[in-house]
Amino acid sequence: MNQNSFVLKGTVCFSEDSNTIFISENAFLVCENGLSSGVFSVLPEEYRGLPIHDVGNRLIIPGLVDLHLHAPQYCYRGTGMDLELLEWLNTITFPQEAKYADLDYAGKAYSIFVDDLKKSATTRASIFATLHVEATELLMDLLEKSGLKTMVGKVNMDRNGSPALQEQSADASAADTMRWLQDIQGRYQNTRPILTPRFTPSCSDELMKQLSLIQKEYHLPVQSHLSENFSEIAWVKELCPQSRFYGDAYDMFGLFGGEGCPTIMAHCVHSSEEEITLMKKRGVYIAHCPQSNTDIASGIAPVRRYLDEGLHIGLGSDIAGGFSLSIFRAMADAIQVSKLRWRLLDDSLKPITLEEAFYMATLGGGSFFGKVGSFEKGYEFDAIVLDDENIRHPQPLTTRERLERLVYLSDERNITEKYVSGNRIL
Amino acid sequence: MNQNSFVLKGTVCFSEDSNTIFISENAFLVCENGLSSGVFSVLPEEYRGLPIHDVGNRLIIPGLVDLHLHAPQYCYRGTGMDLELLEWLNTITFPQEAKYADLDYAGKAYSIFVDDLKKSATTRASIFATLHVEATELLMDLLEKSGLKTMVGKVNMDRNGSPALQEQSADASAADTMRWLQDIQGRYQNTRPILTPRFTPSCSDELMKQLSLIQKEYHLPVQSHLSENFSEIAWVKELCPQSRFYGDAYDMFGLFGGEGCPTIMAHCVHSSEEEITLMKKRGVYIAHCPQSNTDIASGIAPVRRYLDEGLHIGLGSDIAGGFSLSIFRAMADAIQVSKLRWRLLDDSLKPITLEEAFYMATLGGGSFFGKVGSFEKGYEFDAIVLDDENIRHPQPLTTRERLERLVYLSDERNITEKYVSGNRIL
């Protein structure tokens, strides 16, 4: 019997779909060889030989998924919070990211980041590093050891950076990308590369062409940014006059989802009709980052519409446009900003519900990683155990109320156990 | 020498005005008989006999002020988060508040609330209880023991409540208010009564008249709600057809600031021009509650305007429209929603700054309590000491950056000491 086979007993919650949270108290959640075999109110005969770990009244939920964050920006989260996107990139982000040329600095900064990510409710994440190959590999080494399952991208940027943070040419950027991919071949179990053109303003057409070839050769997933901010969108139009809309500036180069090119686009706050139609057609994943969109004053994405129209959508912390690494916080933020959008912009798009936020944080984003984000049979066994005893109350609470309180009020102290593909990492 | 005379040495920050945070490292903050004698880079001769407590590199800031919260709602914070104001009051709030007729329940619930408030960064608060006299006194007893300085109101409501939560008549409400005021006379050092008509829809004209007489007889401050939600505003117009605007429905009865009637009005999200003009004239304090205004989908108050026009304004957690008791969180929320307001509603009203949020949380709200919210000479010595070591970083940070990170990222674990009028309570 594999050591990744066991039974957790407790109060189990997971999304059945975007409108339904399955809840079962005193339930048996079975893990076999790192995969869920399902949730049972009476443990079936066939699993009675497995070790049972009873967590009592605690909640067991799928590990949370962070579809978008910048590891090098973690160190300055919660500072410089009064700038818009392009000003923020030039004034704070680019100078800070330039520091990762220094591997000593990168080691210190990334160790803090990985420690904190491990302590969080997040089990899967899609992560931007910097343009530096060595520092990116160092980050991947640390993430690999953490037991978290992540995708990590060496960033590509050959224009509009800062003197200290820009690759010298499209060729140099592509060559570094190849070097990185060759370096890491076969090196990791938990950590995978993802192709990461920073965003259109940072990548020349020539670089995009070369990245497209690399994508096809290595069958890589892709992540980037899309329609976050009005000035950015206008700038893309100038830089890529041949594109019909921002997303088309990726699609022209075959870097916008579709067969063999799974893609995450962060933000999609101001996507046009054509862009939304194409995202849906291409199966592009939207990383909704409500905290960042608020902090950098980008706006509020029409998440109700994306959900109702069946687009792929998950949540992102977008460290350090967002300041909190917590995807619970991202769930609360997503609900909150959807209420303001409904009140201030468009009362035809109803606020999103707890059920929908929970879905985005688990199954919605998780499916980018395969069968992830659910406890249905066959899903990877990513789970966290939550103790809510420190959030005291005098009255009885339903399980749904307990879950709702954890979304709004929990922090890493409430996480008592954490499993990734059946391996306990906390 | 009074035991409330001592010197704290550390990194001191406080608001000089709404645009300026005074910062001094390795500074001496002198407390004499519970009052600040000021901040000095070299300790003056006259204070050298006082005991010095060196907190090293930690930050020392004024205690935070919560101008608006409902103690009985603390137990269900973070649940039922998908309703608008009037629906939320009827479905959740009124049935929950009715439970405080039971003193056993009230004791359990209020003990949790007071414990948590004591552990928070808040040193002063203006608090709604329920309509129940005995439970309100129980809450005041607990708050008194905590060492926090608070104002507490037995709520008045003689109409539009629920069968289980409404006073039988204006006379009965007024009589209970008198009984409460007589009961507590001379009973407390730290805890003061504040007259608390719930809001216009809950109080008949006759009750307002009687409350006005009580206000004058007892020289009480007043707290209530104002212009939070569109349906509420329309309802007030129906209920008080003779009022020119919502605030006028209080002013008609002399319960809207002015000489001898210090008043806090929570929310002011949708105040009309006339209402704003009258608030300014009457010196009414606005309790800005950004989290609640988001959660109940009320909207975003024009705080930039209130600050620029010199109205009195502080922050409120508005438990349990808001779910977090933290006024640090209220500062971050205030900045964040002001960015969304700027982006989505009115780009002539710039987002508020860290300096302004810090001002509202300290001096802005503090002045309702007298000389509170600053370390200038003569202010009451309300202070908290903050340790930010657990928010790790690889790079040097300025003191302002450290303060900004604490606003966005701290919780009660970062508070190592807490003083109210020079008494250490944590």
GROMACS .gro file of C-alpha atoms in nm, chain B:
model
  426
  427MET     CA    1   0.489   6.064   4.089
  428ASN     CA    2   0.186   5.908   3.926
  429GLN     CA    3   0.232   5.553   3.797
  430ASN     CA    4   0.097   5.684   3.467
  431SER     CA    5   0.415   5.881   3.415
  432PHE     CA    6   0.688   5.719   3.209
  433VAL     CA    7   0.882   5.742   2.885
  434LEU     CA    8   0.850   5.511   2.584
  435LYS     CA    9   1.152   5.502   2.354
  436GLY     CA   10   1.107   5.377   1.998
  437THR     CA   11   1.001   5.480   1.647
  438VAL     CA   12   0.713   5.721   1.696
  439CYS     CA   13   0.453   5.804   1.428
  440PHE     CA   14   0.146   6.024   1.455
  441SER     CA   15  -0.064   6.255   1.238
  442GLU     CA   16   0.025   6.622   1.251
  443ASP     CA   17  -0.262   6.692   1.014
  444SER     CA   18  -0.450   6.496   0.750
  445ASN     CA   19  -0.159   6.517   0.506
  446THR     CA   20   0.140   6.470   0.733
  447ILE     CA   21   0.264   6.183   0.944
  448PHE     CA   22   0.526   6.292   1.194
  449ILE     CA   23   0.793   6.021   1.214
  450SER     CA   24   1.081   6.011   1.460
  451GLU     CA   25   1.315   5.716   1.514
  452ASN     CA   26   1.482   5.648   1.849
  453ALA     CA   27   1.250   5.905   1.993
  454PHE     CA   28   1.134   5.964   2.349
  455LEU     CA   29   0.757   5.979   2.397
  456VAL     CA   30   0.675   6.117   2.740
  457CYS     CA   31   0.362   6.032   2.937
  458GLU     CA   32   0.280   6.235   3.249
  459ASN     CA   33  -0.029   6.152   3.452
  460GLY     CA   34  -0.187   5.983   3.153
  461LEU     CA   35  -0.123   6.268   2.911
  462SER     CA   36   0.141   6.304   2.642
  463SER     CA   37   0.410   6.561   2.709
  464GLY     CA   38   0.534   6.529   2.352
  465VAL     CA   39   0.799   6.351   2.146
  466PHE     CA   40   1.169   6.434   2.177
  467SER     CA   41   1.483   6.321   1.996
  468VAL     CA   42   1.681   6.404   2.312
  469LEU     CA   43   1.504   6.353   2.644
  470PRO     CA   44   1.469   6.691   2.817
  471GLU     CA   45   1.625   6.728   3.161
  472GLU     CA   46   1.287   6.759   3.335
  473TYR     CA   47   1.180   6.405   3.233
  474ARG     CA   48   1.502   6.224   3.318
  475GLY     CA   49   1.363   6.100   3.649
  476LEU     CA   50   1.086   5.907   3.475
  477PRO     CA   51   1.120   5.532   3.408
  478ILE     CA   52   1.220   5.467   3.046
  479HIS     CA   53   1.079   5.170   2.857
  480ASP     CA   54   1.277   5.106   2.538
  481VAL     CA   55   1.079   4.918   2.271
  482GLY     CA   56   1.375   4.917   2.034
  483ASN     CA   57   1.292   4.934   1.668
  484ARG     CA   58   0.918   4.888   1.718
  485LEU     CA   59   0.665   5.145   1.604
  486ILE     CA   60   0.465   5.348   1.856
  487ILE     CA   61   0.148   5.502   1.719
  488PRO     CA   62  -0.168   5.649   1.873
  489GLY     CA   63  -0.439   5.398   1.961
  490LEU     CA   64  -0.693   5.362   1.681
  491VAL     CA   65  -1.047   5.494   1.707
  492ASP     CA   66  -1.359   5.308   1.595
  493LEU     CA   67  -1.643   5.558   1.554
  494HIS     CA   68  -1.912   5.304   1.472
  495LEU     CA   69  -1.980   4.944   1.559
  496HIS     CA   70  -2.259   4.721   1.687
  497ALA     CA   71  -2.141   4.501   1.974
  498PRO     CA   72  -2.433   4.251   1.957
  499GLN     CA   73  -2.355   4.182   1.590
  500TYR     CA   74  -1.997   4.073   1.653
  501CYS     CA   75  -2.098   3.708   1.698
  502TYR     CA   76  -2.227   3.673   1.343
  503ARG     CA   77  -1.969   3.881   1.160
  504GLY     CA   78  -1.861   3.724   0.833
  505THR     CA   79  -2.188   3.533   0.781
  506GLY     CA   80  -2.498   3.617   0.575
  507MET     CA   81  -2.291   3.839   0.353
  508ASP     CA   82  -2.520   3.849   0.051
  509LEU     CA   83  -2.799   4.088   0.145
  510GLU     CA   84  -2.866   4.461   0.116
  511LEU     CA   85  -2.928   4.683   0.419
  512LEU     CA   86  -3.303   4.659   0.480
  513GLU     CA   87  -3.324   4.287   0.394
  514TRP     CA   88  -3.018   4.221   0.608
  515LEU     CA   89  -3.170   4.404   0.907
  516ASN     CA   90  -3.494   4.207   0.890
  517THR     CA   91  -3.351   3.865   0.806
  518ILE     CA   92  -3.041   3.856   1.021
  519THR     CA   93  -2.985   4.153   1.246
  520PHE     CA   94  -3.318   4.196   1.423
  521PRO     CA   95  -3.362   3.825   1.511
  522GLN     CA   96  -3.002   3.812   1.633
  523GLU     CA   97  -3.029   4.126   1.845
  524ALA     CA   98  -3.351   3.994   2.001
  525LYS     CA   99  -3.143   3.725   2.172
  526TYR     CA  100  -2.989   3.986   2.403
  527ALA     CA  101  -3.306   3.981   2.612
  528ASP     CA  102  -3.138   3.671   2.756
  529LEU     CA  103  -2.860   3.791   2.987
  530ASP     CA  104  -2.678   3.457   2.980
  531TYR     CA  105  -2.651   3.478   2.605
  532ALA     CA  106  -2.554   3.845   2.623
  533GLY     CA  107  -2.282   3.764   2.874
  534LYS     CA  108  -2.130   3.499   2.649
  535ALA     CA  109  -2.151   3.706   2.334
  536TYR     CA  110  -2.030   4.033   2.487
  537SER     CA  111  -1.737   3.865   2.666
  538ILE     CA  112  -1.606   3.742   2.331
  539PHE     CA  113  -1.655   4.086   2.179
  540VAL     CA  114  -1.480   4.274   2.459
  541ASP     CA  115  -1.189   4.026   2.470
  542ASP     CA  116  -1.131   4.071   2.098
  543LEU     CA  117  -1.168   4.449   2.109
  544LYS     CA  118  -0.913   4.462   2.388
  545LYS     CA  119  -0.664   4.260   2.179
  546SER     CA  120  -0.717   4.487   1.876
  547ALA     CA  121  -0.545   4.816   1.793
  548THR     CA  122  -0.855   5.008   1.899
  549THR     CA  123  -0.834   5.216   2.218
  550ARG     CA  124  -1.155   5.418   2.180
  551ALA     CA  125  -1.489   5.321   2.030
  552SER     CA  126  -1.844   5.444   1.999
  553ILE     CA  127  -2.068   5.143   2.025
  554PHE     CA  128  -2.430   5.046   1.963
  555ALA     CA  129  -2.569   4.789   2.208
  556THR     CA  130  -2.932   4.668   2.171
  557LEU     CA  131  -3.258   4.809   2.305
  558HIS     CA  132  -3.222   4.594   2.621
  559VAL     CA  133  -3.126   4.794   2.932
  560GLU     CA  134  -2.981   4.505   3.133
  561ALA     CA  135  -2.771   4.364   2.849
  562THR     CA  136  -2.644   4.713   2.769
  563GLU     CA  137  -2.531   4.760   3.129
  564LEU     CA  138  -2.365   4.419   3.121
  565LEU     CA  139  -2.174   4.527   2.808
  566MET     CA  140  -2.073   4.852   2.978
  567ASP     CA  141  -1.951   4.660   3.286
  568LEU     CA  142  -1.731   4.440   3.067
  569LEU     CA  143  -1.596   4.734   2.867
  570GLU     CA  144  -1.522   4.926   3.187
  571LYS     CA  145  -1.310   4.636   3.316
  572SER     CA  146  -1.122   4.611   2.985
  573GLY     CA  147  -0.965   4.954   3.035
  574LEU     CA  148  -1.079   5.066   2.689
  575LYS     CA  149  -1.248   5.406   2.673
  576THR     CA  150  -1.583   5.380   2.504
  577MET     CA  151  -1.919   5.537   2.452
  578VAL     CA  152  -2.206   5.290   2.456
  579GLY     CA  153  -2.567   5.338   2.353
  580LYS     CA  154  -2.879   5.154   2.454
  581VAL     CA  155  -3.060   5.150   2.121
  582ASN     CA  156  -3.397   5.323   2.076
  583MET     CA  157  -3.644   5.171   1.830
  584ASP     CA  158  -4.021   5.197   1.862
  585ARG     CA  159  -4.125   5.115   1.504
  586ASN     CA  160  -4.042   4.893   1.206
  587GLY     CA  161  -3.850   4.639   1.413
  588SER     CA  162  -3.944   4.274   1.441
  589PRO     CA  163  -4.203   4.126   1.680
  590ALA     CA  164  -3.921   4.026   1.912
  591LEU     CA  165  -3.716   4.343   1.874
  592GLN     CA  166  -3.909   4.665   1.915
  593GLU     CA  167  -4.004   4.887   2.206
  594GLN     CA  168  -4.377   4.909   2.273
  595SER     CA  169  -4.410   5.288   2.243
  596ALA     CA  170  -4.217   5.612   2.242
  597ASP     CA  171  -4.293   5.646   2.612
  598ALA     CA  172  -4.167   5.297   2.690
  599SER     CA  173  -3.847   5.361   2.492
  600ALA     CA  174  -3.786   5.693   2.666
  601ALA     CA  175  -3.862   5.544   3.008
  602ASP     CA  176  -3.615   5.260   2.952
  603THR     CA  177  -3.356   5.513   2.841
  604MET     CA  178  -3.407   5.713   3.162
  605ARG     CA  179  -3.388   5.397   3.371
  606TRP     CA  180  -3.061   5.303   3.198
  607LEU     CA  181  -2.911   5.649   3.251
  608GLN     CA  182  -3.006   5.650   3.616
  609ASP     CA  183  -2.875   5.297   3.671
  610ILE     CA  184  -2.530   5.380   3.540
  611GLN     CA  185  -2.487   5.722   3.696
  612GLY     CA  186  -2.146   5.741   3.862
  613ARG     CA  187  -2.077   5.374   3.785
  614TYR     CA  188  -1.792   5.405   3.532
  615GLN     CA  189  -1.460   5.577   3.477
  616ASN     CA  190  -1.398   5.465   3.117
  617THR     CA  191  -1.745   5.407   2.982
  618ARG     CA  192  -1.992   5.678   2.892
  619PRO     CA  193  -2.349   5.667   2.763
  620ILE     CA  194  -2.434   5.797   2.417
  621LEU     CA  195  -2.790   5.853   2.298
  622THR     CA  196  -2.863   5.605   2.019
  623PRO     CA  197  -3.178   5.633   1.810
  624ARG     CA  198  -3.119   5.339   1.574
  625PHE     CA  199  -3.209   5.535   1.261
  626THR     CA  200  -3.507   5.736   1.146
  627PRO     CA  201  -3.706   5.435   1.019
  628SER     CA  202  -3.684   5.282   1.370
  629CYS     CA  203  -3.788   5.593   1.566
  630SER     CA  204  -4.125   5.769   1.564
  631ASP     CA  205  -4.140   6.148   1.572
  632GLU     CA  206  -4.274   6.124   1.927
  633LEU     CA  207  -3.974   5.917   2.034
  634MET     CA  208  -3.738   6.165   1.869
  635LYS     CA  209  -3.901   6.447   2.065
  636GLN     CA  210  -3.856   6.267   2.393
  637LEU     CA  211  -3.496   6.172   2.310
  638SER     CA  212  -3.422   6.536   2.240
  639LEU     CA  213  -3.539   6.627   2.590
  640ILE     CA  214  -3.325   6.351   2.741
  641GLN     CA  215  -3.027   6.466   2.535
  642LYS     CA  216  -3.056   6.816   2.674
  643GLU     CA  217  -3.117   6.706   3.031
  644TYR     CA  218  -2.820   6.468   3.040
  645HIS     CA  219  -2.591   6.656   2.798
  646LEU     CA  220  -2.543   6.335   2.602
  647PRO     CA  221  -2.362   6.287   2.275
  648VAL     CA  222  -2.567   6.123   1.997
  649GLN     CA  223  -2.498   5.852   1.740
  650SER     CA  224  -2.707   5.721   1.455
  651HIS     CA  225  -2.706   5.623   1.085
  652LEU     CA  226  -2.736   5.852   0.783
  653SER     CA  227  -2.777   5.819   0.406
  654GLU     CA  228  -2.635   5.469   0.382
  655ASN     CA  229  -2.855   5.311   0.117
  656PHE     CA  230  -3.096   5.431  -0.154
  657SER     CA  231  -3.398   5.233  -0.029
  658GLU     CA  232  -3.336   5.359   0.324
  659ILE     CA  233  -3.321   5.720   0.205
  660ALA     CA  234  -3.644   5.682   0.009
  661TRP     CA  235  -3.811   5.526   0.312
  662VAL     CA  236  -3.706   5.814   0.538
  663LYS     CA  237  -3.863   6.055   0.289
  664GLU     CA  238  -4.190   5.861   0.318
  665LEU     CA  239  -4.177   5.835   0.696
  666CYS     CA  240  -4.079   6.201   0.749
  667PRO     CA  241  -4.238   6.390   0.462
  668GLN     CA  242  -4.175   6.716   0.645
  669SER     CA  243  -3.796   6.667   0.641
  670ARG     CA  244  -3.604   6.838   0.359
  671PHE     CA  245  -3.343   6.559   0.350
  672TYR     CA  246  -3.248   6.262   0.566
  673GLY     CA  247  -3.021   6.456   0.804
  674ASP     CA  248  -3.299   6.709   0.852
  675ALA     CA  249  -3.513   6.429   1.003
  676TYR     CA  250  -3.264   6.429   1.293
  677ASP     CA  251  -3.204   6.803   1.290
  678MET     CA  252  -3.577   6.880   1.324
  679PHE     CA  253  -3.553   6.723   1.668
  680GLY     CA  254  -3.223   6.882   1.765
  681LEU     CA  255  -3.035   6.554   1.730
  682PHE     CA  256  -2.787   6.652   1.460
  683GLY     CA  257  -2.482   6.811   1.615
  684GLY     CA  258  -2.444   7.176   1.703
  685GLU     CA  259  -2.369   7.338   2.036
  686GLY     CA  260  -2.398   7.091   2.325
  687CYS     CA  261  -2.491   6.795   2.106
  688PRO     CA  262  -2.180   6.622   1.968
  689THR     CA  263  -2.304   6.373   1.708
  690ILE     CA  264  -2.168   6.084   1.504
  691MET     CA  265  -2.352   5.985   1.189
  692ALA     CA  266  -2.243   5.657   1.034
  693HIS     CA  267  -2.199   5.616   0.656
  694CYS     CA  268  -2.304   5.934   0.468
  695VAL     CA  269  -2.257   5.746   0.142
  696HIS     CA  270  -2.529   5.928  -0.050
  697SER     CA  271  -2.559   6.260   0.134
  698SER     CA  272  -2.714   6.546  -0.062
  699GLU     CA  273  -2.554   6.889  -0.099
  700GLU     CA  274  -2.785   7.033   0.165
  701GLU     CA  275  -2.706   6.748   0.402
  702ILE     CA  276  -2.331   6.796   0.360
  703THR     CA  277  -2.368   7.169   0.418
  704LEU     CA  278  -2.565   7.109   0.737
  705MET     CA  279  -2.322   6.844   0.867
  706LYS     CA  280  -2.041   7.092   0.821
  707LYS     CA  281  -2.234   7.371   0.992
  708ARG     CA  282  -2.333   7.150   1.285
  709GLY     CA  283  -1.990   6.987   1.325
  710VAL     CA  284  -2.138   6.639   1.281
  711TYR     CA  285  -1.878   6.359   1.281
  712ILE     CA  286  -1.896   6.122   0.986
  713ALA     CA  287  -1.811   5.760   1.066
  714HIS     CA  288  -1.679   5.627   0.734
  715CYS     CA  289  -1.732   5.249   0.722
  716PRO     CA  290  -1.592   5.134   0.389
  717GLN     CA  291  -1.610   4.762   0.454
  718SER     CA  292  -1.974   4.769   0.555
  719ASN     CA  293  -2.065   4.997   0.267
  720THR     CA  294  -1.912   4.736   0.036
  721ASP     CA  295  -2.057   4.428   0.206
  722ILE     CA  296  -2.413   4.557   0.214
  723ALA     CA  297  -2.363   4.701  -0.136
  724SER     CA  298  -2.443   5.053  -0.020
  725GLY     CA  299  -2.179   5.228  -0.230
  726ILE     CA  300  -1.870   5.440  -0.165
  727ALA     CA  301  -1.877   5.762   0.037
  728PRO     CA  302  -1.711   6.074  -0.111
  729VAL     CA  303  -1.441   6.085   0.156
  730ARG     CA  304  -1.203   6.298  -0.052
  731ARG     CA  305  -1.466   6.569  -0.055
  732TYR     CA  306  -1.539   6.541   0.317
  733LEU     CA  307  -1.167   6.570   0.396
  734ASP     CA  308  -1.105   6.858   0.154
  735GLU     CA  309  -1.404   7.051   0.284
  736GLY     CA  310  -1.291   7.007   0.643
  737LEU     CA  311  -1.580   6.800   0.776
  738HIS     CA  312  -1.512   6.589   1.085
  739ILE     CA  313  -1.448   6.233   0.973
  740GLY     CA  314  -1.319   5.914   1.129
  741LEU     CA  315  -1.338   5.543   1.056
  742GLY     CA  316  -1.577   5.273   1.174
  743SER     CA  317  -1.561   4.897   1.152
  744ASP     CA  318  -1.943   4.885   1.154
  745ILE     CA  319  -1.946   4.533   1.288
  746ALA     CA  320  -2.132   4.339   1.147
  747GLY     CA  321  -2.206   4.519   0.822
  748GLY     CA  322  -1.829   4.505   0.830
  749PHE     CA  323  -1.677   4.172   0.932
  750SER     CA  324  -1.340   4.290   1.062
  751LEU     CA  325  -1.290   4.464   1.395
  752SER     CA  326  -0.956   4.598   1.274
  753ILE     CA  327  -0.927   4.972   1.215
  754PHE     CA  328  -0.603   4.901   1.026
  755ARG     CA  329  -0.821   4.706   0.788
  756ALA     CA  330  -1.065   4.999   0.777
  757MET     CA  331  -0.774   5.224   0.676
  758ALA     CA  332  -0.677   4.991   0.392
  759ASP     CA  333  -1.040   4.951   0.287
  760ALA     CA  334  -1.089   5.329   0.288
  761ILE     CA  335  -0.792   5.374   0.054
  762GLN     CA  336  -0.901   5.088  -0.168
  763VAL     CA  337  -1.264   5.192  -0.215
  764SER     CA  338  -1.156   5.552  -0.278
  765LYS     CA  339  -0.954   5.420  -0.573
  766LEU     CA  340  -1.256   5.238  -0.713
  767ARG     CA  341  -1.472   5.546  -0.662
  768TRP     CA  342  -1.215   5.754  -0.850
  769ARG     CA  343  -1.197   5.498  -1.131
  770LEU     CA  344  -1.565   5.415  -1.161
  771LEU     CA  345  -1.764   5.719  -1.048
  772ASP     CA  346  -1.581   6.048  -1.034
  773ASP     CA  347  -1.221   6.107  -1.137
  774SER     CA  348  -1.230   6.459  -0.991
  775LEU     CA  349  -1.214   6.307  -0.640
  776LYS     CA  350  -0.864   6.164  -0.603
  777PRO     CA  351  -0.803   5.848  -0.401
  778ILE     CA  352  -0.718   5.909  -0.039
  779THR     CA  353  -0.363   5.862   0.080
  780LEU     CA  354  -0.203   5.660   0.358
  781GLU     CA  355  -0.160   5.987   0.547
  782GLU     CA  356  -0.530   6.065   0.524
  783ALA     CA  357  -0.638   5.715   0.624
  784PHE     CA  358  -0.403   5.724   0.923
  785TYR     CA  359  -0.541   6.064   1.020
  786MET     CA  360  -0.901   5.944   1.007
  787ALA     CA  361  -0.814   5.638   1.219
  788THR     CA  362  -0.643   5.846   1.489
  789LEU     CA  363  -0.688   6.221   1.520
  790GLY     CA  364  -0.988   6.247   1.284
  791GLY     CA  365  -1.210   6.017   1.489
  792GLY     CA  366  -1.020   6.070   1.815
  793SER     CA  367  -1.122   6.432   1.855
  794PHE     CA  368  -1.480   6.316   1.920
  795PHE     CA  369  -1.341   6.186   2.252
  796GLY     CA  370  -1.157   6.510   2.341
  797LYS     CA  371  -0.782   6.550   2.306
  798VAL     CA  372  -0.731   6.203   2.161
  799GLY     CA  373  -0.546   6.060   1.860
  800SER     CA  374  -0.216   6.246   1.872
  801PHE     CA  375   0.107   6.259   2.073
  802GLU     CA  376   0.118   6.638   2.077
  803LYS     CA  377   0.156   6.777   2.427
  804GLY     CA  378  -0.165   6.759   2.628
  805TYR     CA  379  -0.327   6.470   2.438
  806GLU     CA  380  -0.444   6.164   2.628
  807PHE     CA  381  -0.177   5.897   2.615
  808ASP     CA  382  -0.347   5.630   2.402
  809ALA     CA  383  -0.075   5.429   2.229
  810ILE     CA  384  -0.001   5.094   2.071
  811VAL     CA  385   0.339   4.937   2.015
  812LEU     CA  386   0.378   4.741   1.691
  813ASP     CA  387   0.628   4.467   1.615
  814ASP     CA  388   0.658   4.399   1.242
  815GLU     CA  389   0.931   4.136   1.255
  816ASN     CA  390   0.698   3.857   1.140
  817ILE     CA  391   0.635   4.043   0.812
  818ARG     CA  392   0.974   3.946   0.674
  819HIS     CA  393   1.157   4.122   0.391
  820PRO     CA  394   1.504   4.103   0.235
  821GLN     CA  395   1.544   4.476   0.161
  822PRO     CA  396   1.570   4.785   0.383
  823LEU     CA  397   1.244   4.970   0.449
  824THR     CA  398   1.172   5.327   0.548
  825THR     CA  399   0.957   5.388   0.855
  826ARG     CA  400   0.673   5.505   0.635
  827GLU     CA  401   0.696   5.180   0.437
  828ARG     CA  402   0.691   4.982   0.762
  829LEU     CA  403   0.380   5.171   0.872
  830GLU     CA  404   0.214   5.118   0.532
  831ARG     CA  405   0.283   4.743   0.550
  832LEU     CA  406   0.136   4.727   0.899
  833VAL     CA  407  -0.180   4.895   0.773
  834TYR     CA  408  -0.222   4.635   0.500
  835LEU     CA  409  -0.074   4.324   0.659
  836SER     CA  410  -0.084   4.338   1.038
  837ASP     CA  411  -0.317   4.163   1.276
  838GLU     CA  412  -0.344   4.150   1.655
  839ARG     CA  413  -0.022   3.946   1.674
  840ASN     CA  414   0.172   4.258   1.580
  841ILE     CA  415   0.043   4.453   1.881
  842THR     CA  416   0.280   4.404   2.172
  843GLU     CA  417   0.166   4.681   2.408
  844LYS     CA  418  -0.143   4.897   2.441
  845TYR     CA  419  -0.201   5.203   2.657
  846VAL     CA  420  -0.520   5.398   2.725
  847SER     CA  421  -0.477   5.734   2.903
  848GLY     CA  422  -0.138   5.608   3.014
  849ASN     CA  423  -0.270   5.280   3.159
  850ARG     CA  424  -0.114   4.975   3.003
  851ILE     CA  425  -0.394   4.731   2.920
  852LEU     CA  426  -0.197   4.486   2.701
   0.00000   0.00000   0.00000
